[in-house]
Short mmCIF file of N, CA, C and O in Angstrom, two decimals:
data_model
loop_
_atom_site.label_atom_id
_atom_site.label_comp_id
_atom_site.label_asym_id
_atom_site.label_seq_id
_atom_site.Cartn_x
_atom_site.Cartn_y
_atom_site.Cartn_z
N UNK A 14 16.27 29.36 64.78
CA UNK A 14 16.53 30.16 63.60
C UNK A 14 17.34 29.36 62.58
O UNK A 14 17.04 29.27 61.39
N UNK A 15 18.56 28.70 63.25
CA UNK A 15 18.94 27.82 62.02
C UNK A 15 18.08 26.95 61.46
O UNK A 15 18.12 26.68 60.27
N UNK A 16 17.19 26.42 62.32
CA UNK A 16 16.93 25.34 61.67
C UNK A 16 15.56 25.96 60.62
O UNK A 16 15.38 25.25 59.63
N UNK A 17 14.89 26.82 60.70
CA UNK A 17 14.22 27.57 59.70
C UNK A 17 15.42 27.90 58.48
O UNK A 17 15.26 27.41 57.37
N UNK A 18 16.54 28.72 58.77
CA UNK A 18 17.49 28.91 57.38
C UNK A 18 17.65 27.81 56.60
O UNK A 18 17.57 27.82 55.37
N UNK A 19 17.93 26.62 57.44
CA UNK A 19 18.11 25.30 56.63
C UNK A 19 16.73 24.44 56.25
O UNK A 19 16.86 23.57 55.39
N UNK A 20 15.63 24.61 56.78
CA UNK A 20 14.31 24.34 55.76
C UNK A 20 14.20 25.59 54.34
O UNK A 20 13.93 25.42 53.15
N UNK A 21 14.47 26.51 54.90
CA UNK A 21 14.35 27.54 53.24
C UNK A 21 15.59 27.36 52.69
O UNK A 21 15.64 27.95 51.61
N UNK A 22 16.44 26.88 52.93
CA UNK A 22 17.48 26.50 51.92
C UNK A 22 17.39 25.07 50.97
O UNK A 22 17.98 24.72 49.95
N UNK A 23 16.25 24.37 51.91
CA UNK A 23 15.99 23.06 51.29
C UNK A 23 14.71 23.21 50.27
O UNK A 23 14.43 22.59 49.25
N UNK A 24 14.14 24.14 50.86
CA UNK A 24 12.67 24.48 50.02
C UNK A 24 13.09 25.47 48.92
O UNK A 24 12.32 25.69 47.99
N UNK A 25 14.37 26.10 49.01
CA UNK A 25 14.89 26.76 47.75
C UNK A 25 15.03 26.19 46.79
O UNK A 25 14.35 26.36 45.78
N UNK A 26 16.42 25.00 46.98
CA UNK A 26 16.80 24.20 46.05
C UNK A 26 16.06 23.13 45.53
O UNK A 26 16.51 22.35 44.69
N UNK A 27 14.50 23.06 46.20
CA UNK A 27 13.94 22.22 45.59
C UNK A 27 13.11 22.58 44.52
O UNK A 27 12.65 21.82 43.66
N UNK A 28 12.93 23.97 44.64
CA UNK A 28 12.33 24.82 43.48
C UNK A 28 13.08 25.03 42.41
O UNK A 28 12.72 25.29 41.26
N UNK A 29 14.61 24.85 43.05
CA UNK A 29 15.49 25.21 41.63
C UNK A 29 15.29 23.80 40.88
O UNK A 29 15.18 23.85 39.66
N UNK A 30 15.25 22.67 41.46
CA UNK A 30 15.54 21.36 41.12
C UNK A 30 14.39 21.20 40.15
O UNK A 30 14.74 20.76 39.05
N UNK A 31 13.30 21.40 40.28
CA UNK A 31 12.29 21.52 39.67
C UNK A 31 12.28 22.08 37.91
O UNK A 31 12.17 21.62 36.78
N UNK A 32 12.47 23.31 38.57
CA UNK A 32 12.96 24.38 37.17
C UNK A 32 13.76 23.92 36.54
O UNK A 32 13.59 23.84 35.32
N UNK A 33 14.94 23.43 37.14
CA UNK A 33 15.43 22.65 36.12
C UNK A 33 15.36 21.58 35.64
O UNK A 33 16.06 21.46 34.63
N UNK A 34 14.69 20.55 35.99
CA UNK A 34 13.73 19.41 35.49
C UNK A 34 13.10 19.85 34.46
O UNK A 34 13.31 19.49 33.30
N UNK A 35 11.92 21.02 35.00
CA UNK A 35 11.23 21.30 34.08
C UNK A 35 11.85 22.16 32.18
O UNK A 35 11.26 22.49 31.15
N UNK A 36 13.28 22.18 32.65
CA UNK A 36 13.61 22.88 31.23
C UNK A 36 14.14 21.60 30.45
O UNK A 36 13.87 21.35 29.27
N UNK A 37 14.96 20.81 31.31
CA UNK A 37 15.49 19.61 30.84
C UNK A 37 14.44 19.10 30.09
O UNK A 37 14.65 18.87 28.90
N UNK A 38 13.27 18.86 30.59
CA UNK A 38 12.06 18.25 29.44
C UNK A 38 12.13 19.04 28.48
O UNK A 38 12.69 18.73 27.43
N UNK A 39 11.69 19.94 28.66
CA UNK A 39 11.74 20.54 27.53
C UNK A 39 12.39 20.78 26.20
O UNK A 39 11.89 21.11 25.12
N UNK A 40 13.79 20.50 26.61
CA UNK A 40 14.87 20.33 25.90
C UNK A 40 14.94 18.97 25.43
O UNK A 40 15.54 18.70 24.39
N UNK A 41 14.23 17.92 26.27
CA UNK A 41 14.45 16.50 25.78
C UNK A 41 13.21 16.56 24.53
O UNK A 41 13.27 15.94 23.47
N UNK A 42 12.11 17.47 24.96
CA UNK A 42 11.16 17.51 23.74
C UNK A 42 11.61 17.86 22.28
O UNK A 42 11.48 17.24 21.23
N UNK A 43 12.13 18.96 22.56
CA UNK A 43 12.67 19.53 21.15
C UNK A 43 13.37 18.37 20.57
O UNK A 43 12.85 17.63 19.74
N UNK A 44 14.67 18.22 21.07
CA UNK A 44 15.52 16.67 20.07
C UNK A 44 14.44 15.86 19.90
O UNK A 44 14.40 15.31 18.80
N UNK A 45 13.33 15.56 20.82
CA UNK A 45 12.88 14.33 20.09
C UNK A 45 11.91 14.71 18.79
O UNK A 45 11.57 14.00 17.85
N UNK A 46 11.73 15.50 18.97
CA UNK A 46 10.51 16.26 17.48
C UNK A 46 11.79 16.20 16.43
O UNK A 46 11.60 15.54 15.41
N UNK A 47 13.08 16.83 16.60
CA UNK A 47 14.40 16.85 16.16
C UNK A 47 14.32 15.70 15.09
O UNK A 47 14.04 15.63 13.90
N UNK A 48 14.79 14.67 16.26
CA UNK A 48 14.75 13.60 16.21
C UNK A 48 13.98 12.89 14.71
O UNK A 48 14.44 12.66 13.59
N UNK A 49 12.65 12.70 15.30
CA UNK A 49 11.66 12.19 14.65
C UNK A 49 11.47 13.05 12.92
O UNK A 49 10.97 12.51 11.93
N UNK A 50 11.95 14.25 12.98
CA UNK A 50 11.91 14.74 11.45
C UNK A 50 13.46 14.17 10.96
O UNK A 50 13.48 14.14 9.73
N UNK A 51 14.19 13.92 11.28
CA UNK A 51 15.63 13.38 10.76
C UNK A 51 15.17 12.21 10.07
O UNK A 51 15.25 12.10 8.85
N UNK A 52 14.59 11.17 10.98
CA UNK A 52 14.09 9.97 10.87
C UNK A 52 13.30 10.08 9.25
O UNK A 52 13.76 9.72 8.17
N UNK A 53 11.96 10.71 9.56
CA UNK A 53 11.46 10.92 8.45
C UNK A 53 12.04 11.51 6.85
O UNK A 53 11.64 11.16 5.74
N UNK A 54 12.91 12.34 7.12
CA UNK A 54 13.67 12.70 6.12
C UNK A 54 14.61 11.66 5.21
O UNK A 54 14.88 11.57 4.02
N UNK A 55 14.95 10.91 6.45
CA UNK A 55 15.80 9.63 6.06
C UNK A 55 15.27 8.72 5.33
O UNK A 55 15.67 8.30 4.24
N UNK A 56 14.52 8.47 5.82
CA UNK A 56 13.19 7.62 5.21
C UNK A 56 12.74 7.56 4.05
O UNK A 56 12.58 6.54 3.39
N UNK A 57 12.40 9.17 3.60
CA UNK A 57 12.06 9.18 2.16
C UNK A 57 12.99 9.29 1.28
O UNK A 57 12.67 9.65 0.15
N UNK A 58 13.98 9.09 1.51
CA UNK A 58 15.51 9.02 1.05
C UNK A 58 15.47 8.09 0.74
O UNK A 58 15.39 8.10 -0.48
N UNK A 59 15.47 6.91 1.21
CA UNK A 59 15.99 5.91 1.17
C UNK A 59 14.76 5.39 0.42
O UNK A 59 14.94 4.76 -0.62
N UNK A 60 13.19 5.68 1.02
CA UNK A 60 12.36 4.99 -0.13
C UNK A 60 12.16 5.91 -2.24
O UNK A 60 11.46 5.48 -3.15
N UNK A 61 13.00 7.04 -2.27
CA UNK A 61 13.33 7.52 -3.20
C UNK A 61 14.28 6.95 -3.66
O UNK A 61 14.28 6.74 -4.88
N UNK A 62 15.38 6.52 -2.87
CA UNK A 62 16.54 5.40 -3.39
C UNK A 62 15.95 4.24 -4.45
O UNK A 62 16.22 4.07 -5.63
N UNK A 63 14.67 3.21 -3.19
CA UNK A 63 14.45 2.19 -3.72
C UNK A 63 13.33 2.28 -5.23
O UNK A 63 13.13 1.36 -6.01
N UNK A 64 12.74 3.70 -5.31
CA UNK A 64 11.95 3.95 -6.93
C UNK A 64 13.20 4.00 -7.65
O UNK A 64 13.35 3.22 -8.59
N UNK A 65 14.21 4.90 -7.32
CA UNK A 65 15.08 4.81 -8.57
C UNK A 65 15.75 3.71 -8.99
O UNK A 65 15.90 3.48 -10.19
N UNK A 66 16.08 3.14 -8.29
CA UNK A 66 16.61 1.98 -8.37
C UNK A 66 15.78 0.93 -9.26
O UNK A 66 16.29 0.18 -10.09
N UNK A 67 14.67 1.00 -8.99
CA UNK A 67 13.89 0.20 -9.60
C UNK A 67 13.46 0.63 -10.84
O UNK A 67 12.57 -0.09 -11.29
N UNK A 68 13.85 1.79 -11.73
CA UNK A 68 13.82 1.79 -12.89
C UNK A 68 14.61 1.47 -13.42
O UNK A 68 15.35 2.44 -13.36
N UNK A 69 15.11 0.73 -14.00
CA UNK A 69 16.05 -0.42 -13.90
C UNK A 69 16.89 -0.03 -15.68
O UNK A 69 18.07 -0.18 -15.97
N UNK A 70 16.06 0.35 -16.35
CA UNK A 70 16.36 1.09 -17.66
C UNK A 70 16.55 2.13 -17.81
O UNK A 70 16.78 2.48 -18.97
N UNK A 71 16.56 3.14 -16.74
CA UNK A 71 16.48 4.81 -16.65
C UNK A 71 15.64 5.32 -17.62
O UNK A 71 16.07 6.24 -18.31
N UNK A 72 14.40 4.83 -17.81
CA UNK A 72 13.94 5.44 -18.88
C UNK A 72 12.39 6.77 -18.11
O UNK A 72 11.42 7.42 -18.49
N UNK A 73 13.39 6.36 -16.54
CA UNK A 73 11.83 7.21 -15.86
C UNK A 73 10.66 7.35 -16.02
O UNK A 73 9.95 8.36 -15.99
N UNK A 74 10.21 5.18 -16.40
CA UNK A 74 8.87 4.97 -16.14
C UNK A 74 8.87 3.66 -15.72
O UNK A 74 9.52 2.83 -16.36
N UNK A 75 8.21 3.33 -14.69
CA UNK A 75 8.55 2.04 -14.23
C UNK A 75 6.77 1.15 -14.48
O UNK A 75 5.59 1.30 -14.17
N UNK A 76 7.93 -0.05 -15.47
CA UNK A 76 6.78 -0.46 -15.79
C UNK A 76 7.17 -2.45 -16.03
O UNK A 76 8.34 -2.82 -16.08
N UNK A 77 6.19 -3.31 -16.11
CA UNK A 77 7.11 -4.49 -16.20
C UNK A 77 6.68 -5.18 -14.50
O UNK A 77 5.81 -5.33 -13.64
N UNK A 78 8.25 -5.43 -14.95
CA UNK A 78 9.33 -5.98 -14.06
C UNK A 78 9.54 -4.86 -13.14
O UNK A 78 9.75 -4.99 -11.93
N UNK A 79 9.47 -3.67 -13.81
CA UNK A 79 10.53 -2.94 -12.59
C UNK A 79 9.49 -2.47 -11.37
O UNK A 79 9.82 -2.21 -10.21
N UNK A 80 8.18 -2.43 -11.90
CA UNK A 80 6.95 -2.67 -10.40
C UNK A 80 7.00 -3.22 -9.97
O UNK A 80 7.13 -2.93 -8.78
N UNK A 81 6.95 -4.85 -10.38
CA UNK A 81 7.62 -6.12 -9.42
C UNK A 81 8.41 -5.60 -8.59
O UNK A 81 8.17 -5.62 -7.39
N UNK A 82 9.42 -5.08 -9.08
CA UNK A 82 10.63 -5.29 -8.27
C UNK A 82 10.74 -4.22 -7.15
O UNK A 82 11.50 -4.34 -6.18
N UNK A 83 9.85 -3.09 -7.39
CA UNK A 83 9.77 -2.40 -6.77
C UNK A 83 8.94 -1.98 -5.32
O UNK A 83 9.09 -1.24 -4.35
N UNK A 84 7.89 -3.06 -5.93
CA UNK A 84 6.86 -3.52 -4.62
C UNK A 84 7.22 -4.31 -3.57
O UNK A 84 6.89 -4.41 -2.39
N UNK A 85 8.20 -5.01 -4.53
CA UNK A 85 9.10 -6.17 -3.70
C UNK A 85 10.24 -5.63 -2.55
O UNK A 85 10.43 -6.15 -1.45
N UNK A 86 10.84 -4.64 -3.02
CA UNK A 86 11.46 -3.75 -2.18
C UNK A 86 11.14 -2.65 -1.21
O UNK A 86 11.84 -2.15 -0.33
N UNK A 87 9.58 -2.33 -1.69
CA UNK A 87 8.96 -1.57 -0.61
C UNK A 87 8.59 -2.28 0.67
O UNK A 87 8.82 -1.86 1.81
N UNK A 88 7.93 -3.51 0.31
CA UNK A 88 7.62 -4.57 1.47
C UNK A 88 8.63 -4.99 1.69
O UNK A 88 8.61 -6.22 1.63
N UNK A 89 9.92 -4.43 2.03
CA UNK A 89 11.40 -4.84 2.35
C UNK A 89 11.84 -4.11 3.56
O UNK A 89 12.70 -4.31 4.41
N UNK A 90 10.59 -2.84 3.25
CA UNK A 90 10.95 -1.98 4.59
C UNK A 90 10.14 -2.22 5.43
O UNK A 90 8.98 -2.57 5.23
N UNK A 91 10.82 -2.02 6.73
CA UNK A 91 10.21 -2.79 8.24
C UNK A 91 9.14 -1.23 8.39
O UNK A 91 9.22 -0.04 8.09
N UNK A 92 8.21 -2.13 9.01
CA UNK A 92 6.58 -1.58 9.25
C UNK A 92 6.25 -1.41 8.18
O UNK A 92 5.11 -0.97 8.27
N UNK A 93 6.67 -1.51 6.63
CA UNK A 93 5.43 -0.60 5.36
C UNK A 93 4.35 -1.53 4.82
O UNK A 93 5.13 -2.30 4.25
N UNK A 94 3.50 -1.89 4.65
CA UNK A 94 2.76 -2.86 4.17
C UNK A 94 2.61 -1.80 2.95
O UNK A 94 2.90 -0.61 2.80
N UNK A 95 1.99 -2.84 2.10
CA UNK A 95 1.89 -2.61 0.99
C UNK A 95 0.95 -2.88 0.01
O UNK A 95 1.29 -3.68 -0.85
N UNK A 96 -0.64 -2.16 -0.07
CA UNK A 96 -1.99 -2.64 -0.99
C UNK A 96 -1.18 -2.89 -2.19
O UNK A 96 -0.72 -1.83 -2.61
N UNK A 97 -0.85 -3.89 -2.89
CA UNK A 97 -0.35 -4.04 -4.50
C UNK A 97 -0.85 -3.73 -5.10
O UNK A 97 -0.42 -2.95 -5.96
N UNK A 98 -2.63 -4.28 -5.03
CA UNK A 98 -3.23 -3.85 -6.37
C UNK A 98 -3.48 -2.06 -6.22
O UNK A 98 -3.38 -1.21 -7.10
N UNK A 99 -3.76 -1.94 -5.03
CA UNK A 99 -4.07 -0.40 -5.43
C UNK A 99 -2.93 0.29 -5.72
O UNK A 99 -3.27 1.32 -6.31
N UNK A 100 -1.53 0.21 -5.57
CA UNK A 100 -0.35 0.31 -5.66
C UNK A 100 -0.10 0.42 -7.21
O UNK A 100 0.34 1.39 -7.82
N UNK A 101 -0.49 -0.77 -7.69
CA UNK A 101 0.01 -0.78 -9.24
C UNK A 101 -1.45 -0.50 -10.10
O UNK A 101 -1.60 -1.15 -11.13
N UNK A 102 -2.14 0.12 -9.83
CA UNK A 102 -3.57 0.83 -10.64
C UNK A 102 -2.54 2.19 -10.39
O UNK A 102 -1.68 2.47 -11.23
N UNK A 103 -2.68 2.80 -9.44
CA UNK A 103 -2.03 3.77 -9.54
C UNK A 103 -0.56 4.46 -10.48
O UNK A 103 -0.29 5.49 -11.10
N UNK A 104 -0.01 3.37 -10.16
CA UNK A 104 1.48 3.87 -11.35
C UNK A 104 0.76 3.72 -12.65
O UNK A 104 1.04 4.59 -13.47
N UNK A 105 -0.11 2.82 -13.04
CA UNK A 105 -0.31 2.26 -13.94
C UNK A 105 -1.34 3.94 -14.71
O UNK A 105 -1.26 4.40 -15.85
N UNK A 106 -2.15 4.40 -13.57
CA UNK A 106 -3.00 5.84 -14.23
C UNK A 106 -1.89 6.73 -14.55
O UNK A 106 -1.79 7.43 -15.57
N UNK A 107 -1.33 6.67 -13.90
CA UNK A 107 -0.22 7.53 -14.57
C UNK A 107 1.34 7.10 -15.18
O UNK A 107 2.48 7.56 -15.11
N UNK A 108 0.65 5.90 -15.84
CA UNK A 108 1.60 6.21 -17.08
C UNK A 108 2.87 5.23 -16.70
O UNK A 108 3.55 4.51 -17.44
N UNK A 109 2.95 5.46 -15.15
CA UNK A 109 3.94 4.23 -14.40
C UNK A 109 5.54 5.33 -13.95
O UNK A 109 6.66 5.05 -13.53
N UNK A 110 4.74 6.77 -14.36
CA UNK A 110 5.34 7.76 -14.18
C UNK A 110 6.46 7.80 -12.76
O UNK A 110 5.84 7.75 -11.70
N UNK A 111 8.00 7.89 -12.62
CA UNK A 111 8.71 7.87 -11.13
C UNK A 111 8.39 8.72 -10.96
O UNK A 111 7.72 8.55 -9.94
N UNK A 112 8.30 10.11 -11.32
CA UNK A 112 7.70 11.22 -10.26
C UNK A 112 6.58 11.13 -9.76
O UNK A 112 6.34 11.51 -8.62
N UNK A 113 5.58 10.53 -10.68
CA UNK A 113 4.26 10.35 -9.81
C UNK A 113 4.50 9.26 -8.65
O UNK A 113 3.86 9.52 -7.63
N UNK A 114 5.02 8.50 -8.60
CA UNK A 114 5.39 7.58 -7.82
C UNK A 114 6.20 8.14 -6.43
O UNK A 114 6.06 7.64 -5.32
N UNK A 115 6.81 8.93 -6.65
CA UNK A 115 7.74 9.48 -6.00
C UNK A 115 6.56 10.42 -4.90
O UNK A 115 6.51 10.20 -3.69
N UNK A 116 5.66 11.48 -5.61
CA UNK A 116 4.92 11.87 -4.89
C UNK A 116 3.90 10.76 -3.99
O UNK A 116 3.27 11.10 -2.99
N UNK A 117 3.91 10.05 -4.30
CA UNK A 117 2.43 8.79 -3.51
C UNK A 117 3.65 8.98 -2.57
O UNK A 117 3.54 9.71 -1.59
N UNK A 118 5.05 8.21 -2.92
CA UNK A 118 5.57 8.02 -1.43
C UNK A 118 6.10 9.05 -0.72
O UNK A 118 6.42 8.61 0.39
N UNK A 119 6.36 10.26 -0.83
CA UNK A 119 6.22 11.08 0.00
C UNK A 119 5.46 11.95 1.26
O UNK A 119 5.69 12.48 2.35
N UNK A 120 4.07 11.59 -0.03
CA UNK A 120 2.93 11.44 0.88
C UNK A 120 3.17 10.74 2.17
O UNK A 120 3.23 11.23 3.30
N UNK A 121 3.29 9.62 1.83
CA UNK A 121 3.82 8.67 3.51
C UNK A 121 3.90 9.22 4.24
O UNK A 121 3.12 9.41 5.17
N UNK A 122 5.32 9.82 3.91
CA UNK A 122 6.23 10.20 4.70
C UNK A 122 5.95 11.53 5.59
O UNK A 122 5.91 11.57 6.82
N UNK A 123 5.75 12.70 4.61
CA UNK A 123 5.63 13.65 4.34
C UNK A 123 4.18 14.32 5.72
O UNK A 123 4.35 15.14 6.62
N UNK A 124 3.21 13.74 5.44
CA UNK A 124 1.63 13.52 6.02
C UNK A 124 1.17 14.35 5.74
O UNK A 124 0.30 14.80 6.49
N UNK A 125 1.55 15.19 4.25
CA UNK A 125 0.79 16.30 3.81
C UNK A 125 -0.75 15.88 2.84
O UNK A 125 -1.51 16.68 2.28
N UNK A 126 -0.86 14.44 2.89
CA UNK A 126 -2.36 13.86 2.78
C UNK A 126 -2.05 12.70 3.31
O UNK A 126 -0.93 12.39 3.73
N UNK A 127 -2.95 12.07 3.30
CA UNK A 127 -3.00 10.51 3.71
C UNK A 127 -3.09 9.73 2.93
O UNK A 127 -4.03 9.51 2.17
N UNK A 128 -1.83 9.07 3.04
CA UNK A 128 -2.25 7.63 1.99
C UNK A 128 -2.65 6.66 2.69
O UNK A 128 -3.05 5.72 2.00
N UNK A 129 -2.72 6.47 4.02
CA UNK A 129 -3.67 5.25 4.50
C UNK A 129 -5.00 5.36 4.06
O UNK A 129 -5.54 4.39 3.54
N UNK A 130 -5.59 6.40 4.20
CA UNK A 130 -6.66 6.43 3.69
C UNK A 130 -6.89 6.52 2.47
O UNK A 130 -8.04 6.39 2.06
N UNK A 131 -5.75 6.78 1.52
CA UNK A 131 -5.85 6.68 -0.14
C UNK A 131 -5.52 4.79 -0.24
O UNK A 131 -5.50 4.20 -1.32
N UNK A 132 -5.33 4.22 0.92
CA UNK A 132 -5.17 2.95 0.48
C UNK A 132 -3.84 2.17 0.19
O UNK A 132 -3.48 1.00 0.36
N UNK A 133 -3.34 3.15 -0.25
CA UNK A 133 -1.96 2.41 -0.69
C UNK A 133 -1.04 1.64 0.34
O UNK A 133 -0.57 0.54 0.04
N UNK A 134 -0.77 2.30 1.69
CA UNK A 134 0.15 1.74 2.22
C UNK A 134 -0.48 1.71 3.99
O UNK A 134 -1.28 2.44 4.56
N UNK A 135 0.27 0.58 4.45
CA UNK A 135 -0.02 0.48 5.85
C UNK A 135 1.16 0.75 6.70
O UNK A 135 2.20 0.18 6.36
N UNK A 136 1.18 1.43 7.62
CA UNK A 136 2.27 1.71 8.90
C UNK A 136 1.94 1.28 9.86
O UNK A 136 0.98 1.69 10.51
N UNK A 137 2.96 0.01 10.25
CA UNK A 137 2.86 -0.29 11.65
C UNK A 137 4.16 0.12 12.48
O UNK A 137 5.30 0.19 12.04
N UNK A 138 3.72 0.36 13.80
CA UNK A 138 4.77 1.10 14.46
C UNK A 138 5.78 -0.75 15.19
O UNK A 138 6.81 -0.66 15.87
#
């Protein structure tokens, strides 16, 4: 008889051990989704940093030099590649407009369309 109490005491706690494994994932899932939108948020922060920055006249149109400089700083960030020419046709249809600019790179970020497939930019992990 004991030794049956002490197999169901072992076959208990191994069910608890489980369950709680199984919530622990779960919980490790959430932070990492967490996680991964922080990241992204950050991201377009910082690549909204590098458009403003690059209007270099505040005149909230980047045009010139300040595309140069701005392409130059996008390919600054680790994994972004960067199509130039389709890059600068684009600012260029609109005008060289930072908000329009601002939306392409959000897009990126964002994945509410695709700009890999609009061309503009490459992500490598």
């Amino acid at each position: 008889v004991d030794v049956e109490n002490a197999l169901e005491m072992v076959q208990n706690m191994n069910a608890d051990s489980i369950e709680s494994l199984k919530d622990q994932v779960q919980q490790s899932k959430g932070i990492l989704v967490s996680m991964k939108q922080n990241l992204k948020a950050q991201a377009l922060q910082n690549i909204i940093t590098v458009v403003l920055n690059s209007d270099s006249d505040g005149d909230s149109v980047i045009n010139g030099e300040e595309v140069d400089q701005l392409i130059f700083s996008l390919k600054g960030i680790n994994g972004l590649e960067v199509n130039e020419q389709k890059f600068r046709d684009a600012i260029s249809n609109k005008n060289g407009s930072v908000e329009a600019v601002v939306d392409i790179l959000q897009d990126l970020v964002s994945g509410s369309s695709n700009p890999q497939e609009a061309g503009f930019f490459t992500v490598s992990n």
